[in-house]
mmCIF file of C-alpha atoms in Angstrom:
data_model
loop_
_atom_site.group_PDB
_atom_site.id
_atom_site.type_symbol
_atom_site.label_atom_id
_atom_site.label_comp_id
_atom_site.label_asym_id
_atom_site.label_seq_id
_atom_site.Cartn_x
_atom_site.Cartn_y
_atom_site.Cartn_z
ATOM 1 C CA MET A 1 150.645 128.780 79.774
ATOM 2 C CA SER A 2 149.269 125.367 80.743
ATOM 3 C CA PRO A 3 145.583 124.487 80.896
ATOM 4 C CA ASP A 4 143.646 124.118 84.129
ATOM 5 C CA VAL A 5 141.556 121.332 82.615
ATOM 6 C CA ILE A 6 141.939 118.936 79.706
ATOM 7 C CA VAL A 7 138.690 117.705 78.165
ATOM 8 C CA ILE A 8 138.925 114.539 76.101
ATOM 9 C CA GLY A 9 136.382 114.586 73.286
ATOM 10 C CA THR A 10 134.976 117.474 71.253
ATOM 11 C CA GLY A 11 131.542 116.095 70.541
ATOM 12 C CA VAL A 12 128.445 117.673 71.999
ATOM 13 C CA ILE A 13 129.190 116.529 75.567
ATOM 14 C CA GLY A 14 132.894 117.431 75.545
ATOM 15 C CA ALA A 15 132.227 120.798 73.904
ATOM 16 C CA ALA A 16 129.507 121.606 76.440
ATOM 17 C CA ILE A 17 131.788 120.725 79.347
ATOM 18 C CA ALA A 18 134.651 122.784 77.899
ATOM 19 C CA PHE A 19 132.321 125.747 77.325
ATOM 20 C CA GLU A 20 131.002 125.679 80.904
ATOM 21 C CA LEU A 21 134.497 125.415 82.356
ATOM 22 C CA ALA A 22 135.716 128.293 80.187
ATOM 23 C CA LYS A 23 132.761 130.418 81.343
ATOM 24 C CA GLN A 24 134.004 129.812 84.901
ATOM 25 C CA GLY A 25 137.353 131.309 83.908
ATOM 26 C CA ARG A 26 139.290 128.073 83.593
ATOM 27 C CA ARG A 27 141.834 127.574 80.838
ATOM 28 C CA VAL A 28 140.594 124.556 78.872
ATOM 29 C CA LEU A 29 142.378 122.355 76.377
ATOM 30 C CA SER A 30 140.070 120.104 74.345
ATOM 31 C CA LEU A 31 141.526 117.040 72.619
ATOM 32 C CA ASP A 32 139.907 114.588 70.242
ATOM 33 C CA ARG A 33 141.137 111.714 68.086
ATOM 34 C CA ASN A 34 138.868 112.848 65.233
ATOM 35 C CA ALA A 35 139.919 115.418 62.644
ATOM 36 C CA GLN A 36 137.347 118.038 63.663
ATOM 37 C CA ALA A 37 135.123 118.980 66.578
ATOM 38 C CA GLY A 38 131.746 117.293 66.419
ATOM 39 C CA HIS A 39 132.912 114.239 64.476
ATOM 40 C CA GLY A 40 132.205 110.788 65.863
ATOM 41 C CA SER A 41 128.825 109.929 67.353
ATOM 42 C CA THR A 42 127.781 113.599 67.558
ATOM 43 C CA SER A 43 127.951 113.867 63.765
ATOM 44 C CA GLY A 44 125.393 111.046 63.522
ATOM 45 C CA SER A 45 122.847 112.907 65.622
ATOM 46 C CA CYS A 46 119.625 114.025 64.004
ATOM 47 C CA ALA A 47 119.986 117.274 66.015
ATOM 48 C CA ILE A 48 116.428 117.439 67.264
ATOM 49 C CA VAL A 49 115.218 118.616 70.632
ATOM 50 C CA ARG A 50 112.531 116.255 71.878
ATOM 51 C CA MET A 51 110.932 115.274 75.151
ATOM 52 C CA HIS A 52 109.703 111.799 74.117
ATOM 53 C CA TYR A 53 111.599 109.594 76.560
ATOM 54 C CA SER A 54 110.528 106.470 78.449
ATOM 55 C CA THR A 55 111.923 107.510 81.846
ATOM 56 C CA PHE A 56 110.889 110.357 84.125
ATOM 57 C CA ASP A 57 114.500 111.543 84.448
ATOM 58 C CA GLY A 58 115.057 111.491 80.682
ATOM 59 C CA THR A 59 111.862 113.456 80.064
ATOM 60 C CA ALA A 60 112.655 115.954 82.850
ATOM 61 C CA PHE A 61 116.208 116.440 81.608
ATOM 62 C CA ALA A 62 115.001 117.047 78.035
ATOM 63 C CA TRP A 63 112.247 119.440 79.173
ATOM 64 C CA GLU A 64 114.770 121.491 81.165
ATOM 65 C CA GLY A 65 117.209 121.437 78.251
ATOM 66 C CA TYR A 66 114.524 122.655 75.856
ATOM 67 C CA HIS A 67 114.481 126.015 77.653
ATOM 68 C CA TYR A 68 118.231 126.405 77.154
ATOM 69 C CA TRP A 69 117.937 125.522 73.470
ATOM 70 C CA ARG A 70 115.028 127.921 72.997
ATOM 71 C CA ASP A 71 117.145 130.784 74.376
ATOM 72 C CA TRP A 72 120.401 129.426 72.970
ATOM 73 C CA ALA A 73 121.812 132.677 71.545
ATOM 74 C CA ASP A 74 121.305 134.415 74.900
ATOM 75 C CA TYR A 75 122.825 131.468 76.757
ATOM 76 C CA LEU A 76 125.917 131.691 74.574
ATOM 77 C CA GLY A 77 126.108 135.459 75.125
ATOM 78 C CA LEU A 78 125.791 136.320 71.453
ATOM 79 C CA PRO A 79 124.887 139.864 70.406
ATOM 80 C CA ALA A 80 121.245 140.610 69.549
ATOM 81 C CA GLY A 81 120.394 139.638 65.979
ATOM 82 C CA SER A 82 123.269 137.178 65.695
ATOM 83 C CA ASP A 83 122.517 134.383 63.252
ATOM 84 C CA LEU A 84 125.074 131.922 64.657
ATOM 85 C CA ALA A 85 122.799 130.004 67.014
ATOM 86 C CA ARG A 86 119.221 129.837 65.833
ATOM 87 C CA PHE A 87 116.645 127.552 67.366
ATOM 88 C CA ARG A 88 113.782 126.639 65.075
ATOM 89 C CA GLU A 89 110.790 125.185 66.829
ATOM 90 C CA VAL A 90 109.178 122.924 64.255
ATOM 91 C CA GLY A 91 107.549 120.275 66.419
ATOM 92 C CA CYS A 92 108.069 116.559 66.780
ATOM 93 C CA LEU A 93 105.682 113.730 65.988
ATOM 94 C CA VAL A 94 106.294 110.275 67.491
ATOM 95 C CA MET A 95 104.117 107.369 66.462
ATOM 96 C CA LYS A 96 102.467 105.295 69.172
ATOM 97 C CA THR A 97 103.575 101.662 68.840
ATOM 98 C CA GLU A 98 103.517 98.489 70.877
ATOM 99 C CA ALA A 99 107.303 98.751 71.236
ATOM 100 C CA ASN A 100 107.078 102.192 72.896
ATOM 101 C CA GLY A 101 104.071 101.270 75.016
ATOM 102 C CA GLN A 102 101.820 103.594 73.004
ATOM 103 C CA LEU A 103 103.863 106.412 74.672
ATOM 104 C CA GLU A 104 101.890 106.018 77.905
ATOM 105 C CA LYS A 105 104.963 106.602 80.092
ATOM 106 C CA HIS A 106 105.916 109.696 78.113
ATOM 107 C CA LYS A 107 102.433 111.158 78.437
ATOM 108 C CA THR A 108 102.378 110.498 82.196
ATOM 109 C CA PHE A 109 105.827 112.018 82.757
ATOM 110 C CA SER A 110 105.061 115.032 80.556
ATOM 111 C CA ALA A 111 101.816 115.719 82.413
ATOM 112 C CA GLU A 112 103.637 115.506 85.777
ATOM 113 C CA LEU A 113 106.286 117.962 84.550
ATOM 114 C CA GLY A 114 103.882 120.411 82.891
ATOM 115 C CA CYS A 115 105.501 119.667 79.528
ATOM 116 C CA PRO A 116 102.870 120.272 76.833
ATOM 117 C CA PHE A 117 101.992 117.477 74.437
ATOM 118 C CA GLU A 118 99.127 116.594 72.156
ATOM 119 C CA GLU A 119 97.787 113.120 71.485
ATOM 120 C CA LEU A 120 96.603 112.489 67.929
ATOM 121 C CA THR A 121 94.459 109.701 66.530
ATOM 122 C CA ALA A 122 95.518 108.015 63.301
ATOM 123 C CA GLU A 123 92.883 110.070 61.484
ATOM 124 C CA GLN A 124 94.259 113.329 62.912
ATOM 125 C CA VAL A 125 97.800 112.377 61.883
ATOM 126 C CA GLN A 126 96.573 111.597 58.371
ATOM 127 C CA ALA A 127 94.656 114.905 58.176
ATOM 128 C CA ARG A 128 97.698 116.952 59.250
ATOM 129 C CA LEU A 129 100.241 114.939 57.264
ATOM 130 C CA PRO A 130 98.506 113.334 54.281
ATOM 131 C CA ILE A 131 101.848 112.059 52.991
ATOM 132 C CA CYS A 132 102.399 109.998 56.166
ATOM 133 C CA ASP A 133 101.984 106.237 55.707
ATOM 134 C CA LEU A 134 100.460 104.755 58.866
ATOM 135 C CA ALA A 135 101.190 101.142 57.922
ATOM 136 C CA SER A 136 103.012 99.185 60.619
ATOM 137 C CA PHE A 137 106.290 97.504 59.702
ATOM 138 C CA ALA A 138 107.210 96.000 63.102
ATOM 139 C CA PRO A 139 109.135 94.059 64.099
ATOM 140 C CA ALA A 140 112.376 95.363 62.607
ATOM 141 C CA ARG A 141 113.868 93.085 59.997
ATOM 142 C CA ARG A 142 117.342 92.630 58.574
ATOM 143 C CA LEU A 143 118.062 93.874 55.064
ATOM 144 C CA ASP A 144 118.535 90.312 53.840
ATOM 145 C CA ASP A 145 115.109 89.211 55.156
ATOM 146 C CA PRO A 146 112.681 88.694 52.235
ATOM 147 C CA ALA A 147 109.996 90.462 54.321
ATOM 148 C CA PHE A 148 112.182 93.567 54.818
ATOM 149 C CA GLY A 149 110.181 96.674 53.953
ATOM 150 C CA GLN A 150 106.862 94.840 53.925
ATOM 151 C CA PRO A 151 104.024 96.073 56.170
ATOM 152 C CA ASN A 152 102.663 93.631 58.744
ATOM 153 C CA GLY A 153 99.008 94.326 57.922
ATOM 154 C CA ARG A 154 98.355 96.583 60.927
ATOM 155 C CA ARG A 155 98.165 100.379 61.122
ATOM 156 C CA MET A 156 99.587 102.816 63.612
ATOM 157 C CA GLY A 157 97.015 103.845 66.191
ATOM 158 C CA GLY A 158 98.091 107.467 66.488
ATOM 159 C CA ALA A 159 100.897 109.704 67.665
ATOM 160 C CA VAL A 160 102.021 112.195 70.260
ATOM 161 C CA CYS A 161 103.413 115.590 69.378
#
């Protein structure tokens, strides 16, 4: 029996495409140059679900995707109580920096989409996460730079979660 579709790549994108095609009843063959599914760039992912993007489309796409991840076991059609696909909502804290425009775009896009977020001052971040160092280290430096790892004398102004 020959496949209807051949998907090249078994990372998160290729696997998602193959899954959707299979749900439609197509016979799918997935191929990858790596030894196992999920190797390559997918294996380097931090595997978080976040909505902190600098474009409206990126934020909207992530917000929509969040609802699939939240109900992931149902989406996959797993039996009730299955422990194969758990989604743990633990939150996400992104520091406001000059480089990310103090997350102004993200806050605007999130508000337009009805995506909840909370803005925190530096003091609120410190109160919630006393272990968090709010020293600023920008701009990024190379490992061989003598100033690598040295703070620049400024502090982060807050965060969005």
